[in-house]
Coordinates of C-alpha atoms in Angstrom, one line a residue:
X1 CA 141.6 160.2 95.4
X2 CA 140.8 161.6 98.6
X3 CA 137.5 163.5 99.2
X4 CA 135.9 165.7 101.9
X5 CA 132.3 167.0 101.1
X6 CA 131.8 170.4 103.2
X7 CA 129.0 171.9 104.4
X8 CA 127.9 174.3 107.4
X9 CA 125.1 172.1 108.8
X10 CA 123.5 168.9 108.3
X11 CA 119.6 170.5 108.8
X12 CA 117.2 169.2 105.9
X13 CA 117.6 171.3 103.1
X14 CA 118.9 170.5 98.8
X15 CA 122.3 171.5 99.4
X16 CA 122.3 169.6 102.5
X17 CA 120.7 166.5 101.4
X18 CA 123.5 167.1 98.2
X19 CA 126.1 167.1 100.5
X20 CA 125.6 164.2 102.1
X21 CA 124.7 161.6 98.9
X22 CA 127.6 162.7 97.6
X23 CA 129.7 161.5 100.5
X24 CA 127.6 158.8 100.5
X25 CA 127.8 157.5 96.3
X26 CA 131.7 158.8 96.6
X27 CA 132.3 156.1 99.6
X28 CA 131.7 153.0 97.2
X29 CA 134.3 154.7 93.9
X30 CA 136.9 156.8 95.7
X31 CA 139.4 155.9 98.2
X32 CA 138.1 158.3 101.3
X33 CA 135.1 160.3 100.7
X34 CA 134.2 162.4 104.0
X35 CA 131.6 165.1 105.4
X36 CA 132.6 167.5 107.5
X37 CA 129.8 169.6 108.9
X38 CA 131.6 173.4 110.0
X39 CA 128.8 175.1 111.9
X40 CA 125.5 172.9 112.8
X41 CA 124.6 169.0 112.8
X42 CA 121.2 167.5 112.4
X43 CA 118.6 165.4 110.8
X44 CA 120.9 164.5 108.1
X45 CA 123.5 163.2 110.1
X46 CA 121.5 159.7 110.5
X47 CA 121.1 159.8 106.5
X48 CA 125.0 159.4 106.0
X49 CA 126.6 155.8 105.4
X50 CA 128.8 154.4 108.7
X51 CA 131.2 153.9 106.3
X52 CA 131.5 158.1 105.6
X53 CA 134.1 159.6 107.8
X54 CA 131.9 162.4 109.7
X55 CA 134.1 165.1 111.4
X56 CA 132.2 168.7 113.3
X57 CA 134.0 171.1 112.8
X58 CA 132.2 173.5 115.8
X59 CA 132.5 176.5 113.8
X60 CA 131.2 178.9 116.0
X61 CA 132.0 183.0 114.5
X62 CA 133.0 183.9 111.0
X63 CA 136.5 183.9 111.2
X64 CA 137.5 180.8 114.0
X65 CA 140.9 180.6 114.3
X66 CA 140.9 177.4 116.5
X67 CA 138.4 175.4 113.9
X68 CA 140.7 176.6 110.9
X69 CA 143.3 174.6 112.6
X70 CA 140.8 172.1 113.3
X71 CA 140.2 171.5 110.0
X72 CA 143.7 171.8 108.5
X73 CA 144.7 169.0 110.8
X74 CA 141.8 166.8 109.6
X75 CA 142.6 167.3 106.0
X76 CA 146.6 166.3 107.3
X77 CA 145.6 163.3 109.2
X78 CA 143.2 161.8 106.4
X79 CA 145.8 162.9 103.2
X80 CA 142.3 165.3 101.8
X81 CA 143.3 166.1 98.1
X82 CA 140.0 168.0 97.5
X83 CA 137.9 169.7 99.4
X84 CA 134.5 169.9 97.7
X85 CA 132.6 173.1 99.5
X86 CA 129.0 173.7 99.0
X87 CA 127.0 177.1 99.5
X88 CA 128.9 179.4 102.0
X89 CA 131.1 176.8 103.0
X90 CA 133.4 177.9 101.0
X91 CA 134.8 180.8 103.4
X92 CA 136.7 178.4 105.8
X93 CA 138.2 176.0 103.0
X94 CA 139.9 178.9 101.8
X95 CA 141.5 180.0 105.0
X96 CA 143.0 176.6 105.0
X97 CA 144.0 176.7 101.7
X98 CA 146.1 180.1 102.6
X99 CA 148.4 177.6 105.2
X100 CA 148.2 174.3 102.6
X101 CA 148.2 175.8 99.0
X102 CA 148.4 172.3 97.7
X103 CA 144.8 171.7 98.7
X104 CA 142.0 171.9 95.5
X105 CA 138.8 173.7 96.4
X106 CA 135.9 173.0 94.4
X107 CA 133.0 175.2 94.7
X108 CA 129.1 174.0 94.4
X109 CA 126.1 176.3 93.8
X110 CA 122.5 175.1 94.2
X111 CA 121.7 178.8 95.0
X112 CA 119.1 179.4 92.3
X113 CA 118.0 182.8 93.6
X114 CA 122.0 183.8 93.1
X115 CA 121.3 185.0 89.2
X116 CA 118.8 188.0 90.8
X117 CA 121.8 189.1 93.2
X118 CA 124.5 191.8 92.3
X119 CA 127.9 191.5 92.5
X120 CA 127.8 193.8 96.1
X121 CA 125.8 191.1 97.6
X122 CA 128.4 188.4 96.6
X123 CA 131.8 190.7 96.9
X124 CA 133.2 188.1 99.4
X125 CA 132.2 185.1 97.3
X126 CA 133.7 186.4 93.8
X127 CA 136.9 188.0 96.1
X128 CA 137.7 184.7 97.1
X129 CA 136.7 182.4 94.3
X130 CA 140.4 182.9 92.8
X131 CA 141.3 180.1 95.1
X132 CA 138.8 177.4 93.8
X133 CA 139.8 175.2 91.0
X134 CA 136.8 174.4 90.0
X135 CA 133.1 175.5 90.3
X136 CA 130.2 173.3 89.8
X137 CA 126.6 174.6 89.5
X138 CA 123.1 173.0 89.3
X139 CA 121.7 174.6 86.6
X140 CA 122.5 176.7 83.1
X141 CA 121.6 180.0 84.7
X142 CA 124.0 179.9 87.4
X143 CA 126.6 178.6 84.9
X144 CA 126.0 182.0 83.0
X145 CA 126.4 184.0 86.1
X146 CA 129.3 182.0 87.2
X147 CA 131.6 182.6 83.9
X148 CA 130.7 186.1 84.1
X149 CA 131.4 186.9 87.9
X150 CA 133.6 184.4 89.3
X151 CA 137.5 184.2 89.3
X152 CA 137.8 181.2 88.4
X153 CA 137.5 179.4 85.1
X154 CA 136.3 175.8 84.7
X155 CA 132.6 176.1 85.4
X156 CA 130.6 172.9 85.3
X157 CA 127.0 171.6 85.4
X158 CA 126.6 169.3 87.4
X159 CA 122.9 167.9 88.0
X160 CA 121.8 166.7 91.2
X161 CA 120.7 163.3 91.5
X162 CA 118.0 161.3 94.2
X163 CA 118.6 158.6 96.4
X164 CA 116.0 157.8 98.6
X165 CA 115.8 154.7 100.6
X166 CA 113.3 153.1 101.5
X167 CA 114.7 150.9 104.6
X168 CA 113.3 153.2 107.3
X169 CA 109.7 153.3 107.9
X170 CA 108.2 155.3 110.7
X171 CA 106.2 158.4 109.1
X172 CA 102.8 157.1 108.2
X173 CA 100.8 159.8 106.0
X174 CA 96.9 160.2 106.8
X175 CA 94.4 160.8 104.6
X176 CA 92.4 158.1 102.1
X177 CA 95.1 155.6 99.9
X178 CA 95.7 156.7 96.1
X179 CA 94.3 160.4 97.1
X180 CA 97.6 162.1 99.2
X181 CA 99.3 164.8 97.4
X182 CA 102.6 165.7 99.0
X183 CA 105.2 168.7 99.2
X184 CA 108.4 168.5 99.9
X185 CA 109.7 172.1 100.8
X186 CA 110.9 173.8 103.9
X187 CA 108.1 176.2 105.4
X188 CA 110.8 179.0 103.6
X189 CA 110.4 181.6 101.0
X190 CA 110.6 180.8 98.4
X191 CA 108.8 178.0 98.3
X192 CA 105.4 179.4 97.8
X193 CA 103.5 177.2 99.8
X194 CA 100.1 179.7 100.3
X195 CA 99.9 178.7 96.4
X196 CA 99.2 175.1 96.4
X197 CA 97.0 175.8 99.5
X198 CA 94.9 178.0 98.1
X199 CA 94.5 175.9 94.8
X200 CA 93.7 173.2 97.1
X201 CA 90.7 174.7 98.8
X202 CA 89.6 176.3 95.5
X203 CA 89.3 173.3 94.0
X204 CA 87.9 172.0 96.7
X205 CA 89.7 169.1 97.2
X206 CA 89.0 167.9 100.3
X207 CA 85.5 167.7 99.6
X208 CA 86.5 164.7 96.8
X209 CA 88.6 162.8 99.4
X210 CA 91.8 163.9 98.6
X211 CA 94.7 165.5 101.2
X212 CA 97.7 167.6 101.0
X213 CA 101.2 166.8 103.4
X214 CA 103.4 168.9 104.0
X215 CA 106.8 167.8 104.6
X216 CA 109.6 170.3 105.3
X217 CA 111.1 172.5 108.7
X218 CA 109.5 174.6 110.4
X219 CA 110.8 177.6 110.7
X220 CA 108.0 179.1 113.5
X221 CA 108.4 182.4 111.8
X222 CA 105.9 184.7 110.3
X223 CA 106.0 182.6 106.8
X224 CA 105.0 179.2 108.8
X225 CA 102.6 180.9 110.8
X226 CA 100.0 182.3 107.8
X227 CA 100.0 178.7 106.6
X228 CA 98.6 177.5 110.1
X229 CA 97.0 180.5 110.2
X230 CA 94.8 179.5 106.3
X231 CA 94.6 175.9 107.6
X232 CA 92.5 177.1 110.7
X233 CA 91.0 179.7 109.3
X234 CA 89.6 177.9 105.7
X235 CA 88.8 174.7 108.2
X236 CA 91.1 172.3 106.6
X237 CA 92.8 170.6 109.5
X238 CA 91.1 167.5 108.8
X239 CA 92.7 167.2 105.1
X240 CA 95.6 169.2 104.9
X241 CA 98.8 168.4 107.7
X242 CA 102.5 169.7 108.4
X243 CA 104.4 166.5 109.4
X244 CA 108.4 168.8 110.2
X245 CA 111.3 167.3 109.3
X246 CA 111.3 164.0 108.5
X247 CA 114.1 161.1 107.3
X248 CA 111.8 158.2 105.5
X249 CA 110.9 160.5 102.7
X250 CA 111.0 157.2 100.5
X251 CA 108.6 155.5 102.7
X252 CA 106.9 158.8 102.8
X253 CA 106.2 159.3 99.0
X254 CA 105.4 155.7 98.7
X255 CA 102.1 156.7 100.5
X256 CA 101.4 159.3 97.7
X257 CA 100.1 160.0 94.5
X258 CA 101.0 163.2 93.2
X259 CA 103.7 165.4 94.1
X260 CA 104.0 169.2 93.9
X261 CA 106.5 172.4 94.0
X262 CA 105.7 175.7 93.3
X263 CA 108.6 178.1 93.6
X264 CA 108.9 180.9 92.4
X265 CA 113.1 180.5 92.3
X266 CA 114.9 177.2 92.4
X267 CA 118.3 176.2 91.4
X268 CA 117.9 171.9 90.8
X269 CA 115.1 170.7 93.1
X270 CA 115.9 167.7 94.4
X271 CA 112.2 166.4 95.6
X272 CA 111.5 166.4 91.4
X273 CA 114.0 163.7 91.0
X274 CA 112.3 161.9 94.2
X275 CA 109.2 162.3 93.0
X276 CA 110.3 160.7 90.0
X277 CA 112.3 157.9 91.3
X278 CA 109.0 156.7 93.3
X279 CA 106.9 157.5 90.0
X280 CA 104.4 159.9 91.7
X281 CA 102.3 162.5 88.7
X282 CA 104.2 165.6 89.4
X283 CA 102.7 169.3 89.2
X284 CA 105.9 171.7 89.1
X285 CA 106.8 175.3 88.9
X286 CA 108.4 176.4 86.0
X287 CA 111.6 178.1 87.9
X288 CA 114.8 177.4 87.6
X289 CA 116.0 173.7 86.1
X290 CA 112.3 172.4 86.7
X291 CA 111.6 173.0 82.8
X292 CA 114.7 171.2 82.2
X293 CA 113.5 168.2 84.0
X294 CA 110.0 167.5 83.4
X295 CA 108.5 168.1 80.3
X296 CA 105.1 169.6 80.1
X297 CA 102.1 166.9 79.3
X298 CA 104.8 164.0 78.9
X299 CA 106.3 163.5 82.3
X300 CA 104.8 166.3 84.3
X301 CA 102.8 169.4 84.5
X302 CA 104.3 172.9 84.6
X303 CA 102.8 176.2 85.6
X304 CA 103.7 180.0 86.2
X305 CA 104.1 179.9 89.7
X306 CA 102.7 183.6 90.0
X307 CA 99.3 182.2 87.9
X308 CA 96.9 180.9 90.4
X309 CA 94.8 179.9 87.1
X310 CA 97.4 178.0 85.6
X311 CA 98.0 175.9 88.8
X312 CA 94.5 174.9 89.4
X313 CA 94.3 173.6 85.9
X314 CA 96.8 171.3 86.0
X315 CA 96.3 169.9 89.3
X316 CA 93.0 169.4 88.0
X317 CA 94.1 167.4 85.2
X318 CA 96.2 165.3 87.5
X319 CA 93.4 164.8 90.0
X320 CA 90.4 164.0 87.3
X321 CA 91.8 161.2 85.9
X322 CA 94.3 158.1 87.1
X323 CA 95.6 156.5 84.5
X324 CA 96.7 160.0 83.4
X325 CA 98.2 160.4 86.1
X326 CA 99.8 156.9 86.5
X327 CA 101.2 157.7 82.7
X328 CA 103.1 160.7 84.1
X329 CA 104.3 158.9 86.7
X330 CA 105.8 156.1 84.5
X331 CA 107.2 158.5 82.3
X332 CA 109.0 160.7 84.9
X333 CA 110.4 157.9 86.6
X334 CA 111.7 156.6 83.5
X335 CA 113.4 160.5 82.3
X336 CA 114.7 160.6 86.3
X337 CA 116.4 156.9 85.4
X338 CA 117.6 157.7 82.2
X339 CA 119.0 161.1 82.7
X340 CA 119.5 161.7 86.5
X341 CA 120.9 158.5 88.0
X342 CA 123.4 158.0 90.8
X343 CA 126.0 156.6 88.7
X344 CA 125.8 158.9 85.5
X345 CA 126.4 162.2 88.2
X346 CA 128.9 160.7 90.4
X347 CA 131.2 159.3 87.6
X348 CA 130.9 162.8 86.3
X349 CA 131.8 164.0 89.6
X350 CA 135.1 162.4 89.3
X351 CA 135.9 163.0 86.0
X352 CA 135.9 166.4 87.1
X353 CA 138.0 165.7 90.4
X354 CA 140.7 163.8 87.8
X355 CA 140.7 166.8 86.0
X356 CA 141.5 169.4 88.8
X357 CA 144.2 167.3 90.1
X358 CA 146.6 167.1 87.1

């Protein structure tokens, strides 16, 4: 089995970061398991294995002519059986198919926001999904939408899965030990970030010693800039820091003790499942798969993302009492082991490969 993972850039980002362990996991059970990046590289690049064959494509306008050949004489040199496309990847994978008909497309949603579309935002995607062979999606909802809208009939949940390491070790988080709560989210709608700050200086928290990290890109847009804008402006520059992009996120969350997300959409967040694998208390939105994943007052805390009340209360819980906290944490880590684990979703990956190549 032969196996290229595609993507259009290698920027920080769940898809992305899917992409990428996929290739990764895939490298140590398959014959060749590749990445090819079509449009962008970036941060990501240093997270893939030197045993992953990396190819840039250089995509450079919608339809490139000169990277479809590019690509269709990578897939010839390498023998690709299966081209496994994620987001709007998709588009160039099936130009090649059009001159190799032999190659399988799979298609891979972790657009949670995709069930709120109409079928005139995604004419191109449904048009074309006649050539996939199989669709895999991150959560029930898209599944739904999928069978309804798509052209193509095996649909398949597929959950993500974490895998942090650990080995590198450069981001070190500031603020007091045993009182950092960190997000992991791009400075992006719709991550809601202007929620957990404002909970944050309602419930005062830096007054009791605690901070809040932020750990995603920044955009420098308009979104980015009212968070700077409620740091400055509510005098929290002392307790509450934007750290970018950064690649040790398992060194990172080692340094914390609770973990948040507060969406309002989400497809299968992957920083849940690294929250859980480093057994940090989690305070989650309730969108998407996030309900799916942790279970309210056993492994984790949910809340309405659009109820500032509801939010503040359970943070509260989290930050009033330790071995509370520690309990989630244990508990979470154990569910993420249990139910989301490297080896349970990649040898359900290939099952699903075997399948689509009979």
């Amino acid at each position: 089995m032969r196996v290229a993972q595609v993507i259009d850039s290698l920027e920080a980002g769940g898809a992305e970061r899917m992409a990428v362990n996929y290739a990764n996991s895939l490298s140590r059970k398959i014959d060749f398991s590749g990445l090819i990046s079509t449009r962008k590289e970036g941060v990501l690049k240093e997270q893939l294995y030197k045993e992953v064959p990396y190819f840039f494509l250089e995509r450079n306008k919608t339809i490139d002519i000169l990277a479809i050949f590019r690509l269709r004489k990578y897939l010839k040199t390498n023998q690709i059986d299966i081209l496994h496309t994620h987001g709007s990847s998709f588009f160039i994978a099936v130009f090649v198919k059009l001159t190799m008909p032999a190659i399988k497309i799979v298609w891979h949603d972790h657009y949670g926001t995709r069930i709120k579309e109409t079928k005139q935002q995604n004419k191109v995607l449904i048009s074309l999904s006649i050539f996939f062979s199989s669709i895999f999606v991150v959560n029930p909802k898209l599944e739904e939408w999928s069978r309804k809208h798509m052209k193509c009939s095996r649909v398949t949940f597929i959950p993500n899965f974490a895998n942090v390491d650990i080995r590198e070790q450069t981001t070190k988080l500031k603020g007091d030990e045993g009182k950092r709560i960190v997000f992991l989210a791009n400075l992006k709608n719709p991550k809601n970030h202007i929620l957990i700050l404002k909970t944050f200086r309602d419930l005062k928290l830096n007054d009791l010693g605690w901070s809040l990290h932020l750990i995603g890109k920044n955009y420098s847009d308009d979104y980015s800039n009212t968070i700077k804008s409620f740091i400055n402006t509510n005098s929290l520059e002392h307790s509450v820091y934007l750290y970018g992009v950064r690649n040790d996120i398992g060194y990172i969350l080692s340094q914390a003790s609770i973990g948040v997300l507060s969406s309002t959409e989400e497809g299968f967040p992957v920083a849940l499942l690294e929250y859980g694998e480093k057994g940090l208390a989690v305070v989650s939105t309730n969108a998407g798969y996030c309900s799916k994943i942790i279970e309210h007052g056993f492994n984790g805390l949910l809340f309405d993302p659009l109820s500032d009340s509801q939010v503040k209360l359970q943070l509260s819980a989290l930050i009033n009492n330790e071995s509370y906290r520690k309990g989630l944490g244990k508990k979470l880590k154990e569910t993420i082991l249990k139910n989301y684990a490297e080896d349970i979703v990649i040898n359900k990956i290939i099952s699903e490969y075997q399948k689509i190549k009979k």
